[in-house]
Each structure stands twice: as structure tokens, then as C-alpha cells.
mmCIF file of C-alpha atoms and ligand atoms in Angstrom:
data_model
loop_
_atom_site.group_PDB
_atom_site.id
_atom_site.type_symbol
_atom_site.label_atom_id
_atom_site.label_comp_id
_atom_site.label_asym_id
_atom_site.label_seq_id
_atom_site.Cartn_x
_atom_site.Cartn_y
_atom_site.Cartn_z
ATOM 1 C CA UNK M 13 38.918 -36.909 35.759
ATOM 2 C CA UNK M 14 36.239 -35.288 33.634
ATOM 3 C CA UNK M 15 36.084 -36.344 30.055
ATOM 4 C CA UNK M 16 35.669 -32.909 28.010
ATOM 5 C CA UNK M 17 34.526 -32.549 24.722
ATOM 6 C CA UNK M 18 34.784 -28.719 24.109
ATOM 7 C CA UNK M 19 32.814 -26.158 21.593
ATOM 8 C CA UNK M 20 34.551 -22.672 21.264
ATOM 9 C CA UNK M 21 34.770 -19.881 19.029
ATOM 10 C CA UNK M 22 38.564 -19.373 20.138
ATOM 11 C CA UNK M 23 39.440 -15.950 21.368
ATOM 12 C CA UNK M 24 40.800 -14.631 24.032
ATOM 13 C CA UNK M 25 39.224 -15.757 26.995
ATOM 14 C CA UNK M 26 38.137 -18.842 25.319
ATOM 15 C CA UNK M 27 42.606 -19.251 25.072
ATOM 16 C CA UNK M 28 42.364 -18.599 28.865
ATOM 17 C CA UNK M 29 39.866 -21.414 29.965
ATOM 18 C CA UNK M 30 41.725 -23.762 27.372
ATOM 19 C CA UNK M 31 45.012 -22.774 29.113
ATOM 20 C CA UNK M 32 43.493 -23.679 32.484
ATOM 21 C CA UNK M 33 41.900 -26.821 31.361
ATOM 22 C CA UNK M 34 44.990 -27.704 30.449
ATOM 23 C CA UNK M 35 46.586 -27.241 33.746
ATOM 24 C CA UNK M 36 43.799 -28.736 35.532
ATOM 25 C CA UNK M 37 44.823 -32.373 36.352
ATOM 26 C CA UNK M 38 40.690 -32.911 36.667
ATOM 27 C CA UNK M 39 40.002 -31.705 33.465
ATOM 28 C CA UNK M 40 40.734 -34.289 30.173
ATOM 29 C CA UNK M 41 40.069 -32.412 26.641
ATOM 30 C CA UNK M 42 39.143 -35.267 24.745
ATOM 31 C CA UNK M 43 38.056 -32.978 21.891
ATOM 32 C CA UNK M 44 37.897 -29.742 20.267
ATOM 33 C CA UNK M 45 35.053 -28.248 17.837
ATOM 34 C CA UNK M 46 36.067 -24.864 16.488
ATOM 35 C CA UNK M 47 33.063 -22.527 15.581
ATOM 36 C CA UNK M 48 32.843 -18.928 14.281
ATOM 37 C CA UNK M 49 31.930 -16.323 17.319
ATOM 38 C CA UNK M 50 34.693 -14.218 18.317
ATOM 39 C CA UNK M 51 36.710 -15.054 15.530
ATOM 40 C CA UNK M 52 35.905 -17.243 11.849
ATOM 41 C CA UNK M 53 36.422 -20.603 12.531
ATOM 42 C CA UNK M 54 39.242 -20.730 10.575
ATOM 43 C CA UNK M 55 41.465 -18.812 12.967
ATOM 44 C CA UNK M 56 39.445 -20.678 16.336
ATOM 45 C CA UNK M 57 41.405 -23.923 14.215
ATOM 46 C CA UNK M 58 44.323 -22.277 13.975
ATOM 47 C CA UNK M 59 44.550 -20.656 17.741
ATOM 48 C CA UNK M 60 43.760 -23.807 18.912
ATOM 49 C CA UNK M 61 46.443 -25.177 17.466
ATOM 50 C CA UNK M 62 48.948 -22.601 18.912
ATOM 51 C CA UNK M 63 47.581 -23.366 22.269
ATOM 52 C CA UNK M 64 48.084 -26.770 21.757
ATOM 53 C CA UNK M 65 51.487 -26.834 20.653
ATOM 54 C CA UNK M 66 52.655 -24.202 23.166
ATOM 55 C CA UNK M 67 51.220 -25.820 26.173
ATOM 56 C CA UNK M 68 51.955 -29.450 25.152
ATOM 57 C CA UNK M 69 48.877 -31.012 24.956
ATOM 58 C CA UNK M 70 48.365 -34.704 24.680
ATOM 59 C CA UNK M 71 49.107 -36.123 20.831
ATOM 60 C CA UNK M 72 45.536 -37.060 19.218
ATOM 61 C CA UNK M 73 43.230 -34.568 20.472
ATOM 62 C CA UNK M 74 40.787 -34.129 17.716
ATOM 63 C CA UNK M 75 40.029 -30.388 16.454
ATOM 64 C CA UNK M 76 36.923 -30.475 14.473
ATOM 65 C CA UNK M 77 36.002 -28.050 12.342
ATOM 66 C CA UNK M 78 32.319 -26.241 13.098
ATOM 67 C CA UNK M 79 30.190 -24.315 12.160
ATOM 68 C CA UNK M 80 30.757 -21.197 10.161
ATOM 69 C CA UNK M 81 27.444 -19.451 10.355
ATOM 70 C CA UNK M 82 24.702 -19.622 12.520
ATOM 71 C CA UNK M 83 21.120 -21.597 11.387
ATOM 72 C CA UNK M 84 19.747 -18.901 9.701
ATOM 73 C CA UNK M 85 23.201 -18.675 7.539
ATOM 74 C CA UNK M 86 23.755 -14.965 8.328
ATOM 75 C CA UNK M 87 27.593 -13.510 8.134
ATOM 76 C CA UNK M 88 28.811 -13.728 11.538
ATOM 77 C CA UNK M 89 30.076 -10.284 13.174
ATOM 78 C CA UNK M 90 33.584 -10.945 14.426
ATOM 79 C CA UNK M 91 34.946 -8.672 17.642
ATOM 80 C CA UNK M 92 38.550 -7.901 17.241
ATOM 81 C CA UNK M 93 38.273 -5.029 18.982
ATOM 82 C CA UNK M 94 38.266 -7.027 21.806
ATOM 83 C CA UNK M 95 39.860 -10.851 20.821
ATOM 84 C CA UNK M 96 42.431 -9.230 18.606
ATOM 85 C CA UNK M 97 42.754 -9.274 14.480
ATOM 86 C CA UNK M 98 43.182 -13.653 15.009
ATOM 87 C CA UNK M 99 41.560 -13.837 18.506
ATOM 88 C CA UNK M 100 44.858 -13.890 20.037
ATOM 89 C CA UNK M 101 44.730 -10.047 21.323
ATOM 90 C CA UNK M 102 48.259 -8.846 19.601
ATOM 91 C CA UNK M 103 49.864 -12.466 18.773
ATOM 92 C CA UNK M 104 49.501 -13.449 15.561
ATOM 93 C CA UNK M 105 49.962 -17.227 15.611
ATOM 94 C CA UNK M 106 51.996 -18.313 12.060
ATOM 95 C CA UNK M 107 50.407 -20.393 9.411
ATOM 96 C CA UNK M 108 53.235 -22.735 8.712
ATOM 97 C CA UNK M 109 51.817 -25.523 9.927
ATOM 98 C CA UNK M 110 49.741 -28.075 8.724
ATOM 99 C CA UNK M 111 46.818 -28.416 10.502
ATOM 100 C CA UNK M 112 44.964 -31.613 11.332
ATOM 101 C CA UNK M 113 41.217 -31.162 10.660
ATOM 102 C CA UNK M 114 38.207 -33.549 11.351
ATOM 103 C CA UNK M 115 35.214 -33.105 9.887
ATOM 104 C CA UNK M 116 31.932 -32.258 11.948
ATOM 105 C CA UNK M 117 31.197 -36.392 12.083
ATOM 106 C CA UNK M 118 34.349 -37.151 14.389
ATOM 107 C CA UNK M 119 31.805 -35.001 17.390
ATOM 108 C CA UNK M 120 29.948 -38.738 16.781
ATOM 109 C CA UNK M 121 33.043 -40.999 16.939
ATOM 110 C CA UNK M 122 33.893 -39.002 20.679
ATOM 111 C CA UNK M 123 30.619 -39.677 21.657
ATOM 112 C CA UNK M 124 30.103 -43.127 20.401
ATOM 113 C CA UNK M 125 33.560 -43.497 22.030
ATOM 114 C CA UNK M 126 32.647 -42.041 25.054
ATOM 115 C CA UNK M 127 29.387 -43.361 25.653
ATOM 116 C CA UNK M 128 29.703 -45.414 28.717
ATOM 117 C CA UNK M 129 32.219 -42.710 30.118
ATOM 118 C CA UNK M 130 30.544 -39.877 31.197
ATOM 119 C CA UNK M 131 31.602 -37.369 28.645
ATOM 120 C CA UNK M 132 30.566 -33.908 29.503
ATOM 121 C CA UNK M 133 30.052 -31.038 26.420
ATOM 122 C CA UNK M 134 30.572 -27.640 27.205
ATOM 123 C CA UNK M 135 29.746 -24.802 25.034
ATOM 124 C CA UNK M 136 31.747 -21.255 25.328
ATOM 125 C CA UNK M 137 30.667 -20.323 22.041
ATOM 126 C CA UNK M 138 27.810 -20.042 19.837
ATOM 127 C CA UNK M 139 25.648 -22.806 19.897
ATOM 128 C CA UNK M 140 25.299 -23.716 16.380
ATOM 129 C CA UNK M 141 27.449 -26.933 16.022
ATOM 130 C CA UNK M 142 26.157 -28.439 19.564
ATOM 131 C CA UNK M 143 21.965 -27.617 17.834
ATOM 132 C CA UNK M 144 23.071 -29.225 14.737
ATOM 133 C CA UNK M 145 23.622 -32.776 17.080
ATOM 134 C CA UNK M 146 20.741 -32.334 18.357
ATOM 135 C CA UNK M 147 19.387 -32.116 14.995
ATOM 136 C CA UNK M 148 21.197 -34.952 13.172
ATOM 137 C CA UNK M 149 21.631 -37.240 16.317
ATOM 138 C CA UNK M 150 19.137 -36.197 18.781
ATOM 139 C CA UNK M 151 19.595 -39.949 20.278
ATOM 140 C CA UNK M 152 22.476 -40.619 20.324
ATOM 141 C CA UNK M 153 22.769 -37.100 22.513
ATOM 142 C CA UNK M 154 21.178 -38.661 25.389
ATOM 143 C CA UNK M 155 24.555 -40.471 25.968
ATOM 144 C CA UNK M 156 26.027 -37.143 26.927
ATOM 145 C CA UNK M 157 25.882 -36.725 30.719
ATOM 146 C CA UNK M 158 25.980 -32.916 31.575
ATOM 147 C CA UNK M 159 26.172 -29.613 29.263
ATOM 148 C CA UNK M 160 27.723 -26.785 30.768
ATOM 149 C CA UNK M 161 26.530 -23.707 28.667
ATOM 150 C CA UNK M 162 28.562 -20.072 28.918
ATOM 151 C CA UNK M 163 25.914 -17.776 27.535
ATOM 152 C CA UNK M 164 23.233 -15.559 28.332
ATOM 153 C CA UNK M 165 22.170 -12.679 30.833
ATOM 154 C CA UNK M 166 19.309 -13.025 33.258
ATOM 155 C CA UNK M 167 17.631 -9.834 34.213
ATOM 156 C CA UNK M 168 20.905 -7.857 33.941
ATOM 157 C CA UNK M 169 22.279 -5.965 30.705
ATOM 158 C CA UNK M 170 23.838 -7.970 27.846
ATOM 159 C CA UNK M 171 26.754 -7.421 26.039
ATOM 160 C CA UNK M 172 25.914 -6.633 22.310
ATOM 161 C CA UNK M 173 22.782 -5.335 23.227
ATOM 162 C CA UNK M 174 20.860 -4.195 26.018
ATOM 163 C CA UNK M 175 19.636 -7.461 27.055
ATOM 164 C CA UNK M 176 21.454 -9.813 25.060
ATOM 165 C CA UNK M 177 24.697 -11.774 25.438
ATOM 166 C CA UNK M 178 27.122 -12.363 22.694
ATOM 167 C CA UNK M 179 27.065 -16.464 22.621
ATOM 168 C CA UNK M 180 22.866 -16.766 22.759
ATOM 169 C CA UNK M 181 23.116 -13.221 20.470
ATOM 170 C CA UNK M 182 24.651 -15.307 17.521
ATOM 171 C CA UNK M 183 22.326 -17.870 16.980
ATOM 172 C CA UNK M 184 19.178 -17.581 18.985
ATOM 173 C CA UNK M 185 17.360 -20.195 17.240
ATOM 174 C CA UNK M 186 20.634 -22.979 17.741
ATOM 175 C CA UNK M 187 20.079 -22.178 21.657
ATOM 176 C CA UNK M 188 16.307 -23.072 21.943
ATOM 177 C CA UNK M 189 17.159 -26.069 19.929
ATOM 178 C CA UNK M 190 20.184 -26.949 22.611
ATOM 179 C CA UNK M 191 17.528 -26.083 25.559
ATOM 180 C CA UNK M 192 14.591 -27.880 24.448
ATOM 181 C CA UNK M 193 16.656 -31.225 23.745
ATOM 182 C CA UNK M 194 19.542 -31.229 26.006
ATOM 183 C CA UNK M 195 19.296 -33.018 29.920
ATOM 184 C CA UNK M 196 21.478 -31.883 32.813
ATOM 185 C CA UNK M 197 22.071 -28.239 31.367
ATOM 186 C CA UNK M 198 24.062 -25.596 33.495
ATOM 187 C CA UNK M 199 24.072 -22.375 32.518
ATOM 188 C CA UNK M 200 27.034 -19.864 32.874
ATOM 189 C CA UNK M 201 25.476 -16.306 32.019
ATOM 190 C CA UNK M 202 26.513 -12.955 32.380
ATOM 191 C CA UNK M 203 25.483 -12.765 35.838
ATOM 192 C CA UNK M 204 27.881 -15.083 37.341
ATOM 193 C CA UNK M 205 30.967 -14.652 34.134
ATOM 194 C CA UNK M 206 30.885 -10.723 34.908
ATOM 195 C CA UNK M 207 31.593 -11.168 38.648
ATOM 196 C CA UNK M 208 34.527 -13.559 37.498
ATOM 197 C CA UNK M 209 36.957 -10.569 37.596
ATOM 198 C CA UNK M 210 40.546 -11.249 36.520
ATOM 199 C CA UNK M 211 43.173 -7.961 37.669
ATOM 200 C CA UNK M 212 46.211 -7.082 36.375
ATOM 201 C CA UNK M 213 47.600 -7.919 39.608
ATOM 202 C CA UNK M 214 46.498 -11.419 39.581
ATOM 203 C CA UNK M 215 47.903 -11.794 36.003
ATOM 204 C CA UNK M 216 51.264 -10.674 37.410
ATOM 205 C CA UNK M 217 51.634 -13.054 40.098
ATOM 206 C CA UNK M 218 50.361 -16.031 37.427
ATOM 207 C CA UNK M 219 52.765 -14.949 35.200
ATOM 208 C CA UNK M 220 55.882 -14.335 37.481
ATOM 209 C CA UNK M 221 55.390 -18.614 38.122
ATOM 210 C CA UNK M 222 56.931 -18.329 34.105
ATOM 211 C CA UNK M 223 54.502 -21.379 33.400
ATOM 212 C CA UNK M 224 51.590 -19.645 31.843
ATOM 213 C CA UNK M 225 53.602 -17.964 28.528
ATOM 214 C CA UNK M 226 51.187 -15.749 26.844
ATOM 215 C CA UNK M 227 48.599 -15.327 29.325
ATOM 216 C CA UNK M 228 49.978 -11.320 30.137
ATOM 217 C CA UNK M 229 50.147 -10.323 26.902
ATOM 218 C CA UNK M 230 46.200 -11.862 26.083
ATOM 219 C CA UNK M 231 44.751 -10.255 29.497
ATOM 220 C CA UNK M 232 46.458 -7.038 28.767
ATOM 221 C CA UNK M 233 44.842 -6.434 25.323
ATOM 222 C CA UNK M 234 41.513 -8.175 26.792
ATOM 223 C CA UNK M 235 41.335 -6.040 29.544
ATOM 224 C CA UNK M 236 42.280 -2.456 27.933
ATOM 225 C CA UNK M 237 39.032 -3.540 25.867
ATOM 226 C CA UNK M 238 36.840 -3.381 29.406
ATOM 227 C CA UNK M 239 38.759 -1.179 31.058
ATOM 228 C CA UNK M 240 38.023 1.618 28.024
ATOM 229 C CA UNK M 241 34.364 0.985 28.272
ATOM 230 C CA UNK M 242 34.165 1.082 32.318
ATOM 231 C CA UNK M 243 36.957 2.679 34.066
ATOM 232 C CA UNK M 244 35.715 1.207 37.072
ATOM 233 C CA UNK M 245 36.448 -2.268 36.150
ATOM 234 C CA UNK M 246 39.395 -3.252 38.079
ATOM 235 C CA UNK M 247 40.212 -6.251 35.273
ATOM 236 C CA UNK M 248 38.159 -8.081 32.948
ATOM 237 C CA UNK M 249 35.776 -11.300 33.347
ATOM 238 C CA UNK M 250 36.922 -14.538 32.792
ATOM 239 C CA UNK M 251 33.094 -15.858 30.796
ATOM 240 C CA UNK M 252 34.482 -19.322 29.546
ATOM 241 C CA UNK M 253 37.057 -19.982 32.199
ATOM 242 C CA UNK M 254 34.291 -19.735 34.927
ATOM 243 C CA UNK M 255 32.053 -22.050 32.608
ATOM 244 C CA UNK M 256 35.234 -24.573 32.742
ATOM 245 C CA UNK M 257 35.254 -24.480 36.335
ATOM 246 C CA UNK M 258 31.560 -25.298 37.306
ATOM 247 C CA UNK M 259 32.265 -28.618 36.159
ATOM 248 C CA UNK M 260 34.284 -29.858 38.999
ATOM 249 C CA UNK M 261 34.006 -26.416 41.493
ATOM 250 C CA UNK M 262 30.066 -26.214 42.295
ATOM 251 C CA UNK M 263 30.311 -25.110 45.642
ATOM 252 C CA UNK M 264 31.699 -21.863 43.742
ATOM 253 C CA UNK M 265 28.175 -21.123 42.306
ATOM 254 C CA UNK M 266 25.105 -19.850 43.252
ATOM 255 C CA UNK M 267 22.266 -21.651 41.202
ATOM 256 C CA UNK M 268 18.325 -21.351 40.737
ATOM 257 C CA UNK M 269 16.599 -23.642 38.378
ATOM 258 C CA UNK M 270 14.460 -22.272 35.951
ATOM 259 C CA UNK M 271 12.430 -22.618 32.602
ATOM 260 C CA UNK M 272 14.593 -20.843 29.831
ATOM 261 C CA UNK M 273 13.022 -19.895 26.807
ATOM 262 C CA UNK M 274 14.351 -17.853 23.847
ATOM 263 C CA UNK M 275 12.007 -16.750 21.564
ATOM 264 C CA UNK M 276 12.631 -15.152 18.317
ATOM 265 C CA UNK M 277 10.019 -14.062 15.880
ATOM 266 C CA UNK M 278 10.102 -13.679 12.545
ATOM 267 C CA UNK M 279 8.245 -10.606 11.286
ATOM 268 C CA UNK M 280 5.951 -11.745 8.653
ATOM 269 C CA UNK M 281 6.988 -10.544 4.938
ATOM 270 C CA UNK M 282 6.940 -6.914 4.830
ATOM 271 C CA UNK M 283 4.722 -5.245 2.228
ATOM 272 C CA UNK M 284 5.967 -5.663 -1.363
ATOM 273 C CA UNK M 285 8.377 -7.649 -0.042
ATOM 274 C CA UNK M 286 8.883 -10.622 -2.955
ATOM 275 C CA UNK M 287 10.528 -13.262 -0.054
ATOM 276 C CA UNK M 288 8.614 -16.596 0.454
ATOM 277 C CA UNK M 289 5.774 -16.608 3.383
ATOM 278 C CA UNK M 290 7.684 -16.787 6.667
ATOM 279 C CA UNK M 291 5.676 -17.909 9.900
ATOM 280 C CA UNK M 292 6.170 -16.529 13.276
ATOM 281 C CA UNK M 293 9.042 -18.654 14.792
ATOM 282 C CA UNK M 294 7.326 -19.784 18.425
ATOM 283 C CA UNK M 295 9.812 -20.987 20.620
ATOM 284 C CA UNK M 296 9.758 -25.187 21.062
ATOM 285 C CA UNK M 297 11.058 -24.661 24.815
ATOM 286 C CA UNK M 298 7.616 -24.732 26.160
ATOM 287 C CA UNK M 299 8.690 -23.630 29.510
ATOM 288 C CA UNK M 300 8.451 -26.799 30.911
ATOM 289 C CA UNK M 301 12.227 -27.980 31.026
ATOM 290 C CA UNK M 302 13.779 -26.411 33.648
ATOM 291 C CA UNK M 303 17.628 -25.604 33.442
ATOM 292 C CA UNK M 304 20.128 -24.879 35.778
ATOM 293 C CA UNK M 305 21.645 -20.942 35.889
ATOM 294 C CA UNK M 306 24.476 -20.030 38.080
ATOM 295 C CA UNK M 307 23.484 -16.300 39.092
ATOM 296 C CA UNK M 308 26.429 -15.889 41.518
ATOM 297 C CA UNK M 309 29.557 -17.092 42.246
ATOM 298 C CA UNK M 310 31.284 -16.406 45.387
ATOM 299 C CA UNK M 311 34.938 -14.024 44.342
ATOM 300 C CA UNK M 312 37.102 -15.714 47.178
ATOM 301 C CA UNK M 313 36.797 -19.075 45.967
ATOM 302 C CA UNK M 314 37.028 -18.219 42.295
ATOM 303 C CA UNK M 315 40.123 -16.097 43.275
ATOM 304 C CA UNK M 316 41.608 -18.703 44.969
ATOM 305 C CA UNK M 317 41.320 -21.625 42.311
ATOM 306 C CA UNK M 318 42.141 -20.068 39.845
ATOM 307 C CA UNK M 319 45.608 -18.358 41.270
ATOM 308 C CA UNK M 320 46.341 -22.099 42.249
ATOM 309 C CA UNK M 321 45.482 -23.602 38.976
ATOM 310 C CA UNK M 322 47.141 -20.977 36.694
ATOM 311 C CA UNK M 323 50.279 -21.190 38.888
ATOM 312 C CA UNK M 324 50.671 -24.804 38.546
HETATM 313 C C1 LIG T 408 31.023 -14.770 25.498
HETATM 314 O O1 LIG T 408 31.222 -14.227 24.205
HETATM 315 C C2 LIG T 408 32.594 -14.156 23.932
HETATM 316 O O2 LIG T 408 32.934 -12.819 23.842
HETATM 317 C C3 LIG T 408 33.376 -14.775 25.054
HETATM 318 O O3 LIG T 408 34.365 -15.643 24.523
HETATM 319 C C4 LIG T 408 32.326 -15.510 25.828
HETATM 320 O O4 LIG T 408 32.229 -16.851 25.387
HETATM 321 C C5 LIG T 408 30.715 -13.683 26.476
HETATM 322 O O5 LIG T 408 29.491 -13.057 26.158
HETATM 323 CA CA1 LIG T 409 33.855 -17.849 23.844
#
């Protein structure tokens, strides 16, 4: 059983790949850090909570609260056009409850805790909170085994802009940080997550095993969002699911290695401009760590685990 300590900004499809880590007797969530993204990370708290509580998860599971913008403190742009107004696509979870909430230390406890375990982090968020370990505890971060990263496109068009994908879009500078420091990094990008196509057929048959709740109603408002923008999508992609999967399902993935770098640089202070003297921000990742990308997947397999995963 993998040992999972999980970083999401909790919408919809981030609800999905919690839902099937749940029913994934390999998979052990032995913590949850809830970051802005999708949503603030005051609802990712709270829809992790629903989750929890609907699909009886084991007592104790930490949710930690993360961070709420990324490193250069900008206002985060939510999406509810496609996560919904809480990141729940049309459920709005109630607020009744009082919600446990550990501070960003308890990420130290689970891996102080987990040390001689094997715990694996992955990220299906931005990557603020995971380069803010690196940058309070960049030791004690070499006792993580493996990161499994959902984020980024490779030589194929982005998602909020042309080339740039919504998790690595949010706080460039957090993933150089991440792929500078980290060892044993996998990355899930755009080129694998888009093929990970999810129909409404497929959500049907999951759903007619009665086990799986409120997956229709989140993969009906989820896919309506892809399905407006390309017709010719015949569902929507399943980004942090996929990234879930890699973990135990490799044979599912086609991977190259390669040196990532993200490099963002600050324009020097515009004329008249009154704003300290910035420098040009080079990127730390010299090129030389190589990281793992998954630029395929292969449908039939994905297709199959997940029908037998989601149907119990
Ligand atoms: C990523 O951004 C979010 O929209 C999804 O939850 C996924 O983690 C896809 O670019
Ligand atoms: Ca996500």
C-alpha cells in the first residue's frame, strides 16, 4: 500500500481522483493539504471534508490548510466556470460543520512520521505549499521517496494560455523551486491528462454500481465545460485522477526523461515606475536535473482501471 500525502486545490476532478483514491485498496491518504487553484482554499477545506464524510474515510486523516496565494502573493484567479461556484460543479456542500484544521507544520509531523515508510507526495494543484517545504525544510524533504506532479504541457497547447497549463500557470516560480530540489519527480502534463478521456457513457455504467454518489452529477457539469469549448470531445480529461494512478499503474504511461526548466523573468522597472529595483528572475533549474514526463498513456488500460476501480 502506498502511503499518500496529497496537495490539491479541490475541484472537480481533483473530487474525482480523491474519490478513486479512496476506492483504491493500494492507495492510503495519510494526509491532505488544501491550496487555492481551482477554488480558495477555504472551500478545497471544506470539499474535502464533504468527500470525506460521504465516502467514509478513515477517522484522523489530517487536512492542512495551504497556501492561499502563490510566492509572488498575487490574488489567485478561481475557475468556476468549470469546478462550480465551491468546486463541487452544482453541489454546494453545507457549512454546518466544524471543521478540523492543521496548520501548514502538521506536512512535517507526516513526514517526520513517515520517514522510514516510503511516503510518496503528489501534487494536483499549484505548487506553492509543496516549494514552501522545500524552502523551510529542504532536508528533511529528502525523506520523501517519489513526487508525482499533475501539471504542465510539453510542446502541445496549454490550458489558460497558449502554452501554459493551469497548475505550473499559478505559481511559476513555486514549480522551479519544486524541480530544482525535489528527487524521483514524475510529471503528469497535459499531454498524457488530456488523452485521459472520461465519457458520459463510462460515468453511467460507474454510477449504475450506486457506489460512487456524486460522481454523475460532478462529470456532468465538468464535462458541459469541455464539451462547450470542443464539440468534438467525447467527455472530459481526468488531469489529477491520471496523476493518482501513475503511482501504482506505470505500465499505463509512456515516459521520456528530460531537463525541465521554467523560467520567468521579471521585466526590469518600467520607466517612472517608483517600485524597488527588480532583477531578472533566471531560473535555478540549470537544466541539469532531469525529470520524468509521462507524454502518453495508453486509453485501454486507463479505461479499464479505472471502470474497475470506480465500480468497486
Ligand atoms: C489542472 O488544473 C486544474 O484545473 C485541474 O484540477 C488540474 O489539476 C489541469 O490543468
Ligand atoms: Ca487540481
Amino acid at each position: 500500500v502506498k502511503k499518500v500525502l496529497l496537495f490539491g486545490d479541490i475541484g472537480i476532478d481533483d473530487t474525482v481522483a480523491l474519490i478513486y483514491a479512496r476506492l483504491n485498496q493500494e492507495i492510503e491518504i495519510v494526509g491532505l493539504v488544501a491550496d487555492y487553484g481551482n477554488v480558495s482554499r477555504e472551500d478545497a477545506v471544506s470539499n474535502i471534508y464533504y468527500v470525506m464524510r460521504l465516502f467514509n474515510f478513515p477517522q484522523g486523516i489530517p487536512v492542512i490548510l495551504g497556501a492561499e496565494v502563490p510566492l509572488t502573493g498575487e490574488q489567485p484567479t478561481y475557475y468556476p466556470e468549470i469546478h462550480g461556484e465551491r468546486g463541487l460543479g452544482p453541489i454546494i456542500p453545507n457549512d454546518d460543520h466544524e471543521l478540523k484544521i492543521e496548520n501548514f507544520f502538521e506536512i512535517v509531523n507526516i513526514i517526520e512520521r513517515y520517514k522510514n515508510d516510503e511516503l510518496t507526495i503528489v501534487n494536483i494543484g499549484r505548487l506553492t505549499s509543496l516549494a514552501t517545504m522545500f524552502i523551510l525544510y529542504k532536508e528533511l524533504m529528502k525523506h520523501v521517496k517519489e513526487f508525482y506532479i499533475m501539471g504542465g504541457a510539453f510542446w502541445v497547447p496549454g490550458n489558460v494560455t497558449t502554452v501554459a497549463e493551469a497548475n505550473f500557470h499559478g505559481d511559476p516560480f513555486a514549480v522551479n523551486i519544486v524541480l530544482t530540489y525535489a528527487k524521483n519527480v514524475t510529471i503528469i502534463p497535459l499531454n498524457a491528462t488530456q488523452k485521459a478521456i472520461v465519457t458520459p457513457g463510462m460515468v453511467d455504467y460507474i454510477d449504475s454500481f450506486g457506489q460512487t454518489k456524486i460522481l454523475k452529477p460532478l462529470m456532468e457539469y465538468y464535462t458541459r465545460f469541455y464539451q462547450e469549448r470542443d464539440p468534438s470531445l467525447l467527455g472530459s480529461p481526468m488531469h489529477d485522477a491520471l496523476t493518482l494512478m501513475a503511482i501504482m499503474e506505470p505500465d499505463m504511461f509512456i515516459y521520456e526523461s528530460y531537463p525541465v526548466t521554467v523560467v520567468d523573468k521579471l521585466e526590469g522597472p518600467a520607466r517612472g515606475q517608483s517600485i524597488a529595483e527588480t532583477r531578472p528572475y533566471e531560473s535555478i533549474n540549470n537544466g541539469e536535473k532531469k525529470h520524468r514526463i509521462a507524454f502518453d498513456i495508453q486509453y485501454e488500460k486507463f479505461f479499464h482501471h479505472f471502470l474497475t476501480i470506480m465500480t468497486g
